[in-house]
Amino acid sequence: MSECLITSGEKYYEEAKKMLEKKDLVGFIENISIAKLLAEKNKDLYAQVTYLKAKGLYFFRKFDKVLEAIDEALKYNEGTEQIRLQKLKGLIYGYRGLYKKAIKIFKDTLNQTDNPHLLIELYINIAWANLSFYRINEKEELLEEAKKYLDLAREYFDDLENNYKKKLILLNYSDYYSLKKDYDKAIEMLEEAKKYCEEKDLPLIYNSLAELHIEHEEFNLVEQYLHKAEVIANKHNNLFEVARALYIKGIVETLEEDWVRAKDSFYVALDNFNRVHAYRNAFECFIKIIELSQYFKLDCITSFKENIKSHLEETSFYNYM
């Protein structure tokens, strides 16, 4: 009987992996739940199942459930899997705007490995968190630390076979130069990053190029970039980059003093950011709409504000509203 249960557990575990590859959330949850139940008496399989559950929930951006899944998986996994789980936890804190927590987790995890591939990932994560933190807390030391860890990651660049990691290094360098207001260098980094991108990665590149051209006050290519970003992001069901394209579109419409369209763009962007739990980005949309409030009735804005606060209640942004 026990052997039969183990075999059944493995069957559902393998099926859950297939559902994850197919991006089938319902199928993944059904199979991983059954696999977990059947694998309780098999320590090795249970570790694999809990790890896959955490990884899958993160992939589907179910951030309200994934932290609990990560904590459970950490009890049963060791080595590389444990480090990757810690990394996922840090990323979730970062997405929620809890940058100090994210940076601490990434740095603590650095001391647990000498694997160069894992170290590169953590260097990139630390840089990303510092750059994100800088946007709400403009301390120069955050930029300096981001550059320090990007330079550490760049030392491995030529030996990397993983194009995804090369792309991440260049994207974060672009972000760094953008925050330093060296827009030509930031654009150069993005153009180089395109060499290492698959089609599904391009919305991020196009949105970033649009932002940089706006900062550079060169608007002739912005509409083209945003159109490409939105079309490809929709094709790959990337709600985050769809929302980002709409947010940038709202920026352009604000500069053009097209207040009504700008409000609509920010509102739809905010809704999409909330759907993928990107609360920092949702909060930025909220701020933009409030800035536009002088052009609309006060009672509409008050109602809108109360509605949005409910979406951000458990985040670090709630107290700013």
CSV table of N, CA and C in Angstrom, one decimal, residues 12 20 25-26 36 61 83 90 94 101 109 129 133 135 143 154 172 178 192 220 224 261 278 286 296 307:
chain,number,residue,atom,x,y,z
A,12,TYR,N,1.3,12.5,-9.4
A,12,TYR,CA,0.7,13.8,-9.3
A,12,TYR,C,1.7,14.9,-9.3
A,20,LEU,N,2.5,23.4,-14.5
A,20,LEU,CA,3.3,24.6,-14.3
A,20,LEU,C,3.9,25.1,-15.7
A,25,LEU,N,-3.0,27.3,-13.8
A,25,LEU,CA,-3.0,27.5,-12.4
A,25,LEU,C,-3.9,26.4,-11.7
A,26,VAL,N,-5.1,26.3,-12.2
A,26,VAL,CA,-6.1,25.3,-11.6
A,26,VAL,C,-5.5,23.9,-11.6
A,36,LYS,N,1.1,16.4,-2.5
A,36,LYS,CA,1.5,16.7,-1.1
A,36,LYS,C,0.8,15.7,-0.1
A,61,ARG,N,2.3,34.3,-9.1
A,61,ARG,CA,2.2,35.5,-8.4
A,61,ARG,C,1.1,35.5,-7.3
A,83,ILE,N,18.4,27.8,-0.6
A,83,ILE,CA,18.9,29.1,-1.0
A,83,ILE,C,17.9,29.8,-2.0
A,90,GLY,N,12.9,36.8,-0.4
A,90,GLY,CA,13.4,38.2,-0.6
A,90,GLY,C,12.8,39.0,-1.7
A,94,GLY,N,10.6,42.4,-1.6
A,94,GLY,CA,10.9,43.5,-2.5
A,94,GLY,C,9.7,44.0,-3.3
A,101,LYS,N,13.9,44.4,4.4
A,101,LYS,CA,13.8,43.0,4.7
A,101,LYS,C,14.4,42.1,3.5
A,109,THR,N,21.7,35.2,2.9
A,109,THR,CA,21.8,34.0,2.1
A,109,THR,C,23.2,33.9,1.3
A,129,ALA,N,17.1,45.4,-5.3
A,129,ALA,CA,16.4,45.9,-4.2
A,129,ALA,C,16.9,47.3,-3.8
A,133,PHE,N,14.7,50.5,-3.7
A,133,PHE,CA,14.6,51.3,-2.5
A,133,PHE,C,14.9,52.8,-2.7
A,135,ARG,N,14.2,54.6,-5.1
A,135,ARG,CA,13.1,55.4,-5.7
A,135,ARG,C,12.2,56.0,-4.7
A,143,LEU,N,22.5,53.7,-4.2
A,143,LEU,CA,23.1,53.5,-5.5
A,143,LEU,C,24.5,53.0,-5.5
A,154,ARG,N,29.1,41.4,-12.7
A,154,ARG,CA,29.7,41.6,-14.1
A,154,ARG,C,31.0,40.8,-14.3
A,172,ASN,N,19.7,45.9,-14.9
A,172,ASN,CA,20.0,46.6,-13.6
A,172,ASN,C,21.0,47.7,-13.8
A,178,SER,N,20.1,55.2,-15.3
A,178,SER,CA,18.9,56.0,-15.4
A,178,SER,C,18.7,56.8,-14.1
A,192,GLU,N,22.0,46.6,-25.5
A,192,GLU,CA,22.8,45.5,-25.4
A,192,GLU,C,22.0,44.3,-24.8
A,220,ASN,N,9.7,60.9,-30.1
A,220,ASN,CA,9.3,60.4,-31.4
A,220,ASN,C,9.1,58.9,-31.4
A,224,GLN,N,5.7,54.1,-30.3
A,224,GLN,CA,6.0,52.8,-31.0
A,224,GLN,C,6.5,51.8,-29.9
A,261,ARG,N,-7.7,61.1,-20.4
A,261,ARG,CA,-7.1,59.9,-20.8
A,261,ARG,C,-6.0,59.4,-19.9
A,278,ALA,N,1.5,43.9,-7.4
A,278,ALA,CA,2.7,44.8,-7.5
A,278,ALA,C,2.2,46.1,-6.8
A,286,PHE,N,-1.6,55.5,-7.9
A,286,PHE,CA,-2.5,56.2,-7.0
A,286,PHE,C,-2.0,57.7,-6.9
A,296,PHE,N,-10.6,67.2,-11.3
A,296,PHE,CA,-11.8,66.5,-11.2
A,296,PHE,C,-12.5,66.8,-9.9
A,307,ASN,N,-11.4,53.4,-1.9
A,307,ASN,CA,-11.4,52.1,-2.6
A,307,ASN,C,-10.0,51.5,-2.8
